[in-house]
Short mmCIF file of C-alpha atoms in Angstrom, two decimals:
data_model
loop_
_atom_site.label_atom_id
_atom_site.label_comp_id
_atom_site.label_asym_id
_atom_site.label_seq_id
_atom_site.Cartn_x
_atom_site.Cartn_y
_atom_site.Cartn_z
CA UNK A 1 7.00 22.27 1.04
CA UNK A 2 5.45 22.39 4.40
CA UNK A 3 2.70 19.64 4.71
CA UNK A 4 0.47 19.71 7.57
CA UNK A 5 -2.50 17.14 6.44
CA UNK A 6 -1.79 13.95 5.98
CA UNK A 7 -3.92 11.12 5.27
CA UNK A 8 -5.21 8.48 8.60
CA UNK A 9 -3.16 5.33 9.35
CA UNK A 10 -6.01 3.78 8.19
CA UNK A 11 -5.69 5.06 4.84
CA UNK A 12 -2.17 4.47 4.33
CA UNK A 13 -2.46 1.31 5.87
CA UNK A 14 -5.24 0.54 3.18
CA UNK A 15 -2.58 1.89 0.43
CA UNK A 16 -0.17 -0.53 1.70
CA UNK A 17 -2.51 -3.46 1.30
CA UNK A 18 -3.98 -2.51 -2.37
CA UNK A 19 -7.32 -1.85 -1.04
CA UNK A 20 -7.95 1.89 -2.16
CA UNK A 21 -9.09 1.19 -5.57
CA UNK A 22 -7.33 3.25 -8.54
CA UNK A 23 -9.13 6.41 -7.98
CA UNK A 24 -8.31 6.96 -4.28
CA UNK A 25 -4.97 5.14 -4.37
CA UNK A 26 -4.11 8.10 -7.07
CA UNK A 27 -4.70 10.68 -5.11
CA UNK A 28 -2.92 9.21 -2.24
CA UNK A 29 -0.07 8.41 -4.38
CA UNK A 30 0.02 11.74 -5.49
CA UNK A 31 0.72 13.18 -1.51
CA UNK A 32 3.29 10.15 -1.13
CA UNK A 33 4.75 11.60 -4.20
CA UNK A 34 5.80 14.60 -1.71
CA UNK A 35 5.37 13.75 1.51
CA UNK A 36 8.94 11.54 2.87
CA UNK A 37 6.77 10.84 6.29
CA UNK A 38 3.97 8.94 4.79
CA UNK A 39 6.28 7.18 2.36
CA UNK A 40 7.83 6.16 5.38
CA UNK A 41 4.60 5.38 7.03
CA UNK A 42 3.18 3.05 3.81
CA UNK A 43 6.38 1.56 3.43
CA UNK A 44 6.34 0.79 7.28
CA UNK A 45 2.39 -0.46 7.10
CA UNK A 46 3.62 -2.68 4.28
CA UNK A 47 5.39 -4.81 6.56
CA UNK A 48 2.41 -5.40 7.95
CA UNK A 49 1.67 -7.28 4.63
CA UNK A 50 4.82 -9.00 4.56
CA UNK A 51 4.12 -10.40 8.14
CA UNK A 52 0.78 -11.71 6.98
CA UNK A 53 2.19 -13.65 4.25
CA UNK A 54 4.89 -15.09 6.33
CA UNK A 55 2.97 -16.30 9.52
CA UNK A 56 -0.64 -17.26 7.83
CA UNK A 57 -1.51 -20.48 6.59
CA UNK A 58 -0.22 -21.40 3.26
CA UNK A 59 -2.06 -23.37 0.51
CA UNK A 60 -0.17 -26.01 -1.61
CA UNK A 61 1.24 -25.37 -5.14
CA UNK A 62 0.20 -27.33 -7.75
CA UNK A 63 3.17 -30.30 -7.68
CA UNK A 64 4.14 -29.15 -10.77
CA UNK A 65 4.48 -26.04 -10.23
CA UNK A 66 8.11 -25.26 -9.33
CA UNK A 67 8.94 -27.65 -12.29
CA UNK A 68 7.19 -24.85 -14.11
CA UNK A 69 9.38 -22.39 -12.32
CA UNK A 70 12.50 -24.09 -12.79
CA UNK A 71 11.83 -24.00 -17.00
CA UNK A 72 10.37 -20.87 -16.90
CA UNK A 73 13.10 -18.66 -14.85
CA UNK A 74 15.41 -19.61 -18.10
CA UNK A 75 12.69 -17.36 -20.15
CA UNK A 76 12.23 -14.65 -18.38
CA UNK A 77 12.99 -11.60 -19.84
CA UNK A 78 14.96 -8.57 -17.86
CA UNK A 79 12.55 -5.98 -15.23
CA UNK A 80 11.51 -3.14 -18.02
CA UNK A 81 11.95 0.30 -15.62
CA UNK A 82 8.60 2.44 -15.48
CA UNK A 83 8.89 4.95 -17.38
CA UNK A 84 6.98 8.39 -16.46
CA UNK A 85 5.61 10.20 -18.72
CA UNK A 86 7.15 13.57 -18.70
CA UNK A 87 3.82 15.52 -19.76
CA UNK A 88 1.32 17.66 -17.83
CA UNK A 89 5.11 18.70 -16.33
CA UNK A 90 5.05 19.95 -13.04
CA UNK A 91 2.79 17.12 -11.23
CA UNK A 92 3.82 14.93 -9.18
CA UNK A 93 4.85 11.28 -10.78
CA UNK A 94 1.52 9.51 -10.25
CA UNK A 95 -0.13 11.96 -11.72
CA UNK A 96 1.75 11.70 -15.45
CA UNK A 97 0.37 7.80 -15.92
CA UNK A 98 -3.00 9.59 -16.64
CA UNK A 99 -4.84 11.08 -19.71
CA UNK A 100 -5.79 14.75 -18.35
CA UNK A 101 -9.39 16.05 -20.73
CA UNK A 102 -10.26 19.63 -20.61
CA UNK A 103 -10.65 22.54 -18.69
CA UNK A 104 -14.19 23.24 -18.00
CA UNK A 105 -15.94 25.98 -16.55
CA UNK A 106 -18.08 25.67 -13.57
CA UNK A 107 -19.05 29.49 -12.72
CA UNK A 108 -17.09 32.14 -13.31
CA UNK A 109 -14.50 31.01 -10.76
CA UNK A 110 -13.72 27.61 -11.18
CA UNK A 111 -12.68 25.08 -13.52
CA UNK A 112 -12.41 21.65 -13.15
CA UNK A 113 -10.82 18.70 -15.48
CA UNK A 114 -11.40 15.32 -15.42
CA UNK A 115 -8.74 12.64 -14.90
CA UNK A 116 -8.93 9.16 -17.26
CA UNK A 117 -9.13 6.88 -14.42
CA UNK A 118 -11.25 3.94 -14.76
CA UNK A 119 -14.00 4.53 -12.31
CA UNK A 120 -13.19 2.03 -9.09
CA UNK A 121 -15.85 1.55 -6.95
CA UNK A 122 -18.04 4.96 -8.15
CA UNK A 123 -14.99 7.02 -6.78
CA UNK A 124 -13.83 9.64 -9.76
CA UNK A 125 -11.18 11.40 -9.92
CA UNK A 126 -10.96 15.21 -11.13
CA UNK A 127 -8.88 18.41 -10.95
CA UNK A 128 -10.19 21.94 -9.64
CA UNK A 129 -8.61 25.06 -10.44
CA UNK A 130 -9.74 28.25 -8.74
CA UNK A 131 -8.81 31.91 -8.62
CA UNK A 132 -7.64 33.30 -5.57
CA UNK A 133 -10.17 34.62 -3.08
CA UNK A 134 -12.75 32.00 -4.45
CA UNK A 135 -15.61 30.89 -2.04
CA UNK A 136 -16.54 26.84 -2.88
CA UNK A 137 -20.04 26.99 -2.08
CA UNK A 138 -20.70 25.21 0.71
CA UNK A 139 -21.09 21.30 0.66
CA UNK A 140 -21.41 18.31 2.00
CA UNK A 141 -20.69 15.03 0.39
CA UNK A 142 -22.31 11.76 -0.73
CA UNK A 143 -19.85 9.66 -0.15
CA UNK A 144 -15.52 10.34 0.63
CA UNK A 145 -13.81 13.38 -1.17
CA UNK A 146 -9.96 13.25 -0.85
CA UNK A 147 -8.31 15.96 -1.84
CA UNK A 148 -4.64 16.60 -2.66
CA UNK A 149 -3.24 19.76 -3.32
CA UNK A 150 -1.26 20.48 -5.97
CA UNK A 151 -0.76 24.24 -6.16
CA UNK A 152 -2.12 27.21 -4.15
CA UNK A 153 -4.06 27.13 -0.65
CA UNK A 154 -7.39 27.33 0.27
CA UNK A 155 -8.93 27.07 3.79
CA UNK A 156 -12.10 25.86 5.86
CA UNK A 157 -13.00 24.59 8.67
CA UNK A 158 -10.31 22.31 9.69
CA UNK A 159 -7.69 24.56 8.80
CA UNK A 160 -5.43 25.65 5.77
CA UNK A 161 -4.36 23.65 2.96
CA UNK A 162 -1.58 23.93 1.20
CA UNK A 163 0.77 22.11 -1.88
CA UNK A 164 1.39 18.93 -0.61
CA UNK A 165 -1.53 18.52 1.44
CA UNK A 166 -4.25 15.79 2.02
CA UNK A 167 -7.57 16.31 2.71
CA UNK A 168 -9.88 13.25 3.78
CA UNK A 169 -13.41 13.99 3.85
CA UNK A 170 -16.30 11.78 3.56
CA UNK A 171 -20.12 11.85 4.23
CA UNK A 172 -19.46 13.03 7.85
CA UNK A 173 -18.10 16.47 6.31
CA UNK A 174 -20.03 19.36 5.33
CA UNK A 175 -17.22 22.29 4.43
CA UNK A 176 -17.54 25.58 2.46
CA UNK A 177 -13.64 26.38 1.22
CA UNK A 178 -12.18 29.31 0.67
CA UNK A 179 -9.33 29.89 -1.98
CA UNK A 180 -6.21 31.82 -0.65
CA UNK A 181 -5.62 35.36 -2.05
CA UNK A 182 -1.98 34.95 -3.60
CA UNK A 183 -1.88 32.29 -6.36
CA UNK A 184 -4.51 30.14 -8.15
CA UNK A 185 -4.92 26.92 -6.22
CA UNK A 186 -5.48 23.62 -8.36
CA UNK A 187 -6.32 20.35 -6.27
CA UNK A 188 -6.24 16.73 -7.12
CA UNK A 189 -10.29 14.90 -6.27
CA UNK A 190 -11.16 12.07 -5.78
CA UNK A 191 -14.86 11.64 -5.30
CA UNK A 192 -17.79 9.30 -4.29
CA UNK A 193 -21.32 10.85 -5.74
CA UNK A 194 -22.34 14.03 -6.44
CA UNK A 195 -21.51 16.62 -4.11
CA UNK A 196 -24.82 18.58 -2.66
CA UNK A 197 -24.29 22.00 -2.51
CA UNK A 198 -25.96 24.29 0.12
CA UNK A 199 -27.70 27.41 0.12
CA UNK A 200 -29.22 29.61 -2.31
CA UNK A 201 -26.45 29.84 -4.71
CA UNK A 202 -25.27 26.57 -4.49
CA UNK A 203 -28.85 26.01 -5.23
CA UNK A 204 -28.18 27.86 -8.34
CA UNK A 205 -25.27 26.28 -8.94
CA UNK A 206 -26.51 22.61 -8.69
CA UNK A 207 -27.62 22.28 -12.18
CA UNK A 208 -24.31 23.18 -13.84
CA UNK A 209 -22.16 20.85 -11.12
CA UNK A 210 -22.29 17.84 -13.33
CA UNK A 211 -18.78 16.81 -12.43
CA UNK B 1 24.84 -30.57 -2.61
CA UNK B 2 24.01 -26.97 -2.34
CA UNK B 3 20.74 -27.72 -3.90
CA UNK B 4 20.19 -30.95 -1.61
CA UNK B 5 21.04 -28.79 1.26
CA UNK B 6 18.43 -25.68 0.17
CA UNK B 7 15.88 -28.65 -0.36
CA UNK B 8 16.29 -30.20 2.83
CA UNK B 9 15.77 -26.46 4.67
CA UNK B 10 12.48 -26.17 2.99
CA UNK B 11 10.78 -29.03 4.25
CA UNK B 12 12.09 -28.46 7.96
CA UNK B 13 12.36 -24.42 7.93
CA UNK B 14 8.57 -23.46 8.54
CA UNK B 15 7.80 -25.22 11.73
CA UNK B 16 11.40 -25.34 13.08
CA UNK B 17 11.51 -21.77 12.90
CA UNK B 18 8.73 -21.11 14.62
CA UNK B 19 9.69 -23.48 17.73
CA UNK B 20 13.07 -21.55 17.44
CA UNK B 21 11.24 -18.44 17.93
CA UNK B 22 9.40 -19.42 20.81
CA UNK B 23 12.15 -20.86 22.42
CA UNK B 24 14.13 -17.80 21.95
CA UNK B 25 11.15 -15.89 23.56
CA UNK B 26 10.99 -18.19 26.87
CA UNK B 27 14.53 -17.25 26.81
CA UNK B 28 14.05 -13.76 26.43
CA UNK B 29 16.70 -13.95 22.86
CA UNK B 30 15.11 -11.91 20.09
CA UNK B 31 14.38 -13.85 17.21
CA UNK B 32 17.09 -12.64 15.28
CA UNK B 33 19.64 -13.70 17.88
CA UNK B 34 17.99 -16.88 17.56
CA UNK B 35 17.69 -17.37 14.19
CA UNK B 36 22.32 -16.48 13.98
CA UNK B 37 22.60 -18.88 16.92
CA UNK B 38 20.85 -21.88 15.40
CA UNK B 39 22.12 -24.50 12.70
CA UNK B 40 19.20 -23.63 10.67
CA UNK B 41 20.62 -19.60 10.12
CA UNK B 42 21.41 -20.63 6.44
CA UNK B 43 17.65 -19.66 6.17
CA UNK B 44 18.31 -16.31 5.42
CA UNK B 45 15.85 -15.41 2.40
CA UNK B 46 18.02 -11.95 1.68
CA UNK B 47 21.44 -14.11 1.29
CA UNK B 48 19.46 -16.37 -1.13
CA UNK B 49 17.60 -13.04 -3.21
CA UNK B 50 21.42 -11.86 -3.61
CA UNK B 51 22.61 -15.42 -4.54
CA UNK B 52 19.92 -14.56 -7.31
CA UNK B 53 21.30 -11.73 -7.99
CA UNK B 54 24.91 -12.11 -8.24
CA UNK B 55 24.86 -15.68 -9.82
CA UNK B 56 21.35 -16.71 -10.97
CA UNK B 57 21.78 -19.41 -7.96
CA UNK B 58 18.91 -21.55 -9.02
CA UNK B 59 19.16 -23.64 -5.62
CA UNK B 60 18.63 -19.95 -3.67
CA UNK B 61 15.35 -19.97 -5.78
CA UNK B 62 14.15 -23.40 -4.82
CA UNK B 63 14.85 -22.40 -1.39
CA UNK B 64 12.71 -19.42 -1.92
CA UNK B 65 9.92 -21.14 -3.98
CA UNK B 66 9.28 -23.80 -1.42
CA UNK B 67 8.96 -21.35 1.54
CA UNK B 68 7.06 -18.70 -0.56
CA UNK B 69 4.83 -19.98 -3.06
CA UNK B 70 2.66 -21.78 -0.96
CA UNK B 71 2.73 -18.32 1.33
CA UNK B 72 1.12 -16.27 -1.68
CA UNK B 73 -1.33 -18.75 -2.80
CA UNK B 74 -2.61 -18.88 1.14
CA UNK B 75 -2.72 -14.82 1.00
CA UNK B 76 -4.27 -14.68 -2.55
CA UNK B 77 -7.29 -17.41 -1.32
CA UNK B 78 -7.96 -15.13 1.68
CA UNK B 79 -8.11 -12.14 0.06
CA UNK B 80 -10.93 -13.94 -2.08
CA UNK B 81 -8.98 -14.65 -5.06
CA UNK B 82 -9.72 -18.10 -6.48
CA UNK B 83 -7.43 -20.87 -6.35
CA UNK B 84 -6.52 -21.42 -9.97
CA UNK B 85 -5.89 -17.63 -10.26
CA UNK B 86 -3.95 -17.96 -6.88
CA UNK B 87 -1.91 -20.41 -8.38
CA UNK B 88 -1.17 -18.74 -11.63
CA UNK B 89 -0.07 -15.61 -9.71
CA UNK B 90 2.15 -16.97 -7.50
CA UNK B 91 3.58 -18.55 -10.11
CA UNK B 92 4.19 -15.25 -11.96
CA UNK B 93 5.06 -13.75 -8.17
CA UNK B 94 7.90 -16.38 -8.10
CA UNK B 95 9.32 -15.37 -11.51
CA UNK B 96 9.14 -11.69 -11.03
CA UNK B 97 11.45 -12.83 -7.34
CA UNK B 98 13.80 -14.12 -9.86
CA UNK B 99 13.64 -11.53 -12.53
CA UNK B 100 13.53 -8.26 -10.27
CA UNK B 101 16.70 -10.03 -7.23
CA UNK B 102 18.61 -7.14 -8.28
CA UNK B 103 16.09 -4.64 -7.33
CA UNK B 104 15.89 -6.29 -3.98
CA UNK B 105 16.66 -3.60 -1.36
CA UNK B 106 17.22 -5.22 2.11
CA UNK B 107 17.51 -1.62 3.66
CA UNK B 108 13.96 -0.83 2.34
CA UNK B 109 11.97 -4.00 3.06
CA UNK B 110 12.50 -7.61 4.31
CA UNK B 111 12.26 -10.61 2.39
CA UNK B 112 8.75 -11.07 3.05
CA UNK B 113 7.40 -7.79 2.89
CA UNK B 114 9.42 -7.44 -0.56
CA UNK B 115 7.36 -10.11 -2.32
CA UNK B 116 4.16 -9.22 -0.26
CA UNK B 117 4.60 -6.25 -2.31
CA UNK B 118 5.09 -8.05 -5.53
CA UNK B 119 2.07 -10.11 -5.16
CA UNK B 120 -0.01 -7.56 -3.88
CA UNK B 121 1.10 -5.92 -7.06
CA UNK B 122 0.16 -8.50 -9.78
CA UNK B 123 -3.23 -8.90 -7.40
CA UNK B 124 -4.38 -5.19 -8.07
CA UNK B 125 -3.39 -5.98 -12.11
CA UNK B 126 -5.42 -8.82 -11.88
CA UNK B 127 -8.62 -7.16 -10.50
CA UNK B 128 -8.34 -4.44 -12.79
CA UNK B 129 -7.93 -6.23 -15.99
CA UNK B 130 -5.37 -4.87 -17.08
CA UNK B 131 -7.17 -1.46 -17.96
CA UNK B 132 -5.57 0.98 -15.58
CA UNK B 133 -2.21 2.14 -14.59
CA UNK B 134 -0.44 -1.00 -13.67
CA UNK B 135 -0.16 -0.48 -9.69
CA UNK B 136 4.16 -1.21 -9.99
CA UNK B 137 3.96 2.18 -11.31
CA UNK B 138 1.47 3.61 -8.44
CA UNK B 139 3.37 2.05 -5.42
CA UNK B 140 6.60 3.07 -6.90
CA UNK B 141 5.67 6.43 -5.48
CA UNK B 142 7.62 4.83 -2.25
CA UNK B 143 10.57 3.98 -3.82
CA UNK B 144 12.15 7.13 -4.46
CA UNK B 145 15.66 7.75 -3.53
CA UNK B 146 15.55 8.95 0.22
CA UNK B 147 19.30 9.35 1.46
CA UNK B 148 20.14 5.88 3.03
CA UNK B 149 21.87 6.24 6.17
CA UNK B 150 24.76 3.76 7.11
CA UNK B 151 22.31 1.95 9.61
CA UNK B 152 19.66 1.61 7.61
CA UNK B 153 21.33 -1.82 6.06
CA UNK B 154 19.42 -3.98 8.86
CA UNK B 155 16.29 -1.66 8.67
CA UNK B 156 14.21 -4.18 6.29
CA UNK B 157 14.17 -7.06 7.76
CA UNK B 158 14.10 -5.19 11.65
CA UNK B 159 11.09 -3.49 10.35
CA UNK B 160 9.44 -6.36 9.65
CA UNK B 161 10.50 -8.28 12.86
CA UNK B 162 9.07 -4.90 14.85
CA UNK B 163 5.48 -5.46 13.27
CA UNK B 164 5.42 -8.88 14.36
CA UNK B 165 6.41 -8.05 17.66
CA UNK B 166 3.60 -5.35 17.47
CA UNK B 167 0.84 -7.69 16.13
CA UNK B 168 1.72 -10.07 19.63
CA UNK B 169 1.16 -6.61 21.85
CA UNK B 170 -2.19 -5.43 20.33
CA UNK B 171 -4.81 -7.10 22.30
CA UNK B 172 -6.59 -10.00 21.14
CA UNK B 173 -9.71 -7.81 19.76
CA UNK B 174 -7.01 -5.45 17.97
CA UNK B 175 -5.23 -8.24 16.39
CA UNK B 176 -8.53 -9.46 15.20
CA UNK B 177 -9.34 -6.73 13.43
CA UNK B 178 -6.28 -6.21 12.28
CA UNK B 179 -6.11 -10.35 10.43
CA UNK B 180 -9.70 -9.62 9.11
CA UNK B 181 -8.85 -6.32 7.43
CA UNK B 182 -5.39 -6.49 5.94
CA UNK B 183 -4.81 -10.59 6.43
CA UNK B 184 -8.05 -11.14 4.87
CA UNK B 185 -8.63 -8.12 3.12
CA UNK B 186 -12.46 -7.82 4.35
CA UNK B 187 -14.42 -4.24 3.90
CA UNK B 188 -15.07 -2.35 7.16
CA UNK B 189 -18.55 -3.25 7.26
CA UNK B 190 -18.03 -6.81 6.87
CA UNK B 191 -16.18 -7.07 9.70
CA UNK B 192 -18.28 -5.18 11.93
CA UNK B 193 -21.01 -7.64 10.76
CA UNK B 194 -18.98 -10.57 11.12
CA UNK B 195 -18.07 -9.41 14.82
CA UNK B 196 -21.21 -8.26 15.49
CA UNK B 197 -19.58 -5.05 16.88
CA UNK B 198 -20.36 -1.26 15.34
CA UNK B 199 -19.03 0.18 12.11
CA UNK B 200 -17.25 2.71 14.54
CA UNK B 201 -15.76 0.15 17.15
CA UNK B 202 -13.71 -1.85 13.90
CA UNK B 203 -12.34 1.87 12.72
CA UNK B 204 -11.53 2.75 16.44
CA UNK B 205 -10.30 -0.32 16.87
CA UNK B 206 -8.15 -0.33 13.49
CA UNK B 207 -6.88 3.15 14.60
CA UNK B 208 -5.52 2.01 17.75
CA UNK B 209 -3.84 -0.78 16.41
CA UNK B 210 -2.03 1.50 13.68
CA UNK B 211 -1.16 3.90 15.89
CA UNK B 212 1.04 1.28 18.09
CA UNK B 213 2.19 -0.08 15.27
CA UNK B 214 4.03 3.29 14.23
CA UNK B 215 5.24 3.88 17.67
CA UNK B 216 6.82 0.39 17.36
CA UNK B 217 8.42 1.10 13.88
CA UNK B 218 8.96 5.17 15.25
CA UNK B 219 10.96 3.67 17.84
CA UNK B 220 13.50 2.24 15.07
CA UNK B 221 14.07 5.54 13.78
#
């Protein structure tokens, strides 16, 4: 897999520190899950973490507290691995932790299904499936849209995406995708708001975008 | 003895080791160097993980708890957790230290960064109640089995000795942002309010900072 997007420092850097909220950190997990250079990258943007802890100020424990420690380290029981789910097979491991609901049709072209994350800061998260040679109406959005690709290709303006990759738009971003002829694409979303179509048929096809 | 000896290391380590360090900078000695060539070198948090590890050395985790515990509570209370919460999880941060020594992976991360991570983890539980995916099983997305290479034994804890290097080059305005967003885990906008400086000069600013940081860490590779 040859993956040209990747997500901003800033993003990864925000991974690192636990400051994505479920819903985004998914969908970033999901490109980690296949990308070795931002694993790296995270991993490396963790330190940054590990620095903060070490030269901050510290706070004092209660007085007790390693006492506590001390009679509690005799309880503890052994690390239980994580175990991942083997459904949905063929996603990447982040992925499998979630409840997947139903294909749904939006059009005659696309589907989309929605993905049992607890909502984190009105970010959802989604999957689109599309048939090759699809046109996305064109859109802009209400708030970020990150987008990880699971299968397939499409293309817009800032180039093609393929399996693997990450695309980061927000409110900036108005787009109109195209879906590569070749194979169905399916995408990972997560997204802020409702998207606003443009045009006369997205016009048209505001009323049934309820996703 | 061994105990007396960890015990007596915690309450001199913190400060000493920071006058070591800038010693060894006036002398132009990496930190490292430093840190073999003094008395105090028994402070070496990875030796005392493994001690852990291999024995269930309970001095190694006194040694640990003194340096650490107060560490996590500071970074919990920054991040805007309260103190009795604070408390509670780096209590639970200290335990999962003990519990999870044989998952420690001193090619992968350094001491600190290792139980950053833990925290950071039981943190994200926390503020999601429990309902979602627990985030061990989001961020262990990273720890798949890359091929280690023979070098990458000392990589941990020279990663995190690179960043803090790093975090001394970024200018002063950098380094601000830099504490406020991922020291004290404030939004974007706050800090641009809190600086009085433009939504676009903190992400510009954040972006630069990144960006040397990776060339730092780049340069390891």
């Amino acid at each position: 897999m040859t993956i040209a997007h990747h997500p901003s420092d800033i993003t990864l850097a925000g991974f690192a520190a636990g400051q994505l909220g479920e819903a985004r950190e998914l969908v970033v997990a999901t490109h980690l899950a296949v990308c070795p250079a931002c694993r790296a990258a995270a991993r490396a943007f963790e330190c940054l973490g590990g620095v903060g802890l070490e030269t901050e100020s510290t706070v004092a424990v209660a007085p007790d507290a390693l006492e506590r420690a001390l009679a509690a380290i005799d309880q503890v029981p052994g690390v239980a691995p994580i175990v991942v789910p083997d459904d949905h097979s063929g996603f990447p491991a982040p992925l499998r932790h979630y409840k997947l609901g139903a294909w749904r049709k939006i059009g005659r072209a696309l589907e989309w299904r929605p993905v049992a994350v607890p909502a984190s800061g009105g970010v959802r998260v989604f999957m689109l499936r599309a048939k090759p040679g699809t046109r996305i109406p064109s859109h802009a959005h209400a708030g970020i849209e990150w987008t990880c690709v699971l299968q397939g290709a499409f293309r817009h303006q800032q180039g093609r995406f393929g399996a693997g990759d990450f695309d980061e738009a927000d409110e900036t971003v108005d787009h109109d995708p195209v879906v590569e002829d070749g194979e169905i694409c399916v995408c990972l979303v997560a997204m802020q708001g409702q998207i606003r179509l443009k045009g006369l048929i997205g016009r048209l096809l505001q009323p049934l975008v309820r996703i | 003895m061994e105990m007396a000896a960890s015990a007596a290391l915690k309450l001199r380590l913190p400060g000493e080791l920071r006058r070591l360090e800038e010693f060894g900078r006036r002398a132009k000695i990496g930190a490292r160097r430093v840190h073999m060539l003094s008395d105090l070198t028994k402070w070496d948090p990875a030796a005392q993980v493994a001690a852990i590890a291999t024995r269930g050395d309970r001095a190694a985790f006194v040694a640990l708890f003194g340096f650490y515990a107060p560490r996590i509570k500071g970074f919990l209370m920054r991040s805007g957790t309260a103190a009795d919460v604070a408390e509670e999880i780096a209590q639970e941060a200290m335990l999962a230290v003990w519990r999870k020594a044989a998952t420690f992976d001193p090619a992968r991360a350094g001491v600190s960064t290792w139980i950053y991570t833990i925290a950071r983890n039981l943190r994200i539980d926390r503020l999601r109640h429990e309902r979602g995916v627990s985030a061990d099983a989001l961020h262990d997305a990273l720890d798949s089995d890359e091929p280690q290479r023979p070098d990458d034994i000392v990589q941990g804890a020279e990663r995190d000795e690179r960043v803090r290097a790093a975090m001394k080059d970024l200018s002063a305005e950098q380094r601000e942002v830099v504490r406020l967003s991922f020291f004290e885990d404030k939004p974007h906008a706050e800090i641009a309010e809190t600086l009085g400086i433009p939504l676009g000069t903190v992400k510009s600013r954040l972006r630069l900072a990144m960006a040397r940081l990776r060339q730092r860490l780049d340069e390891l590779s």
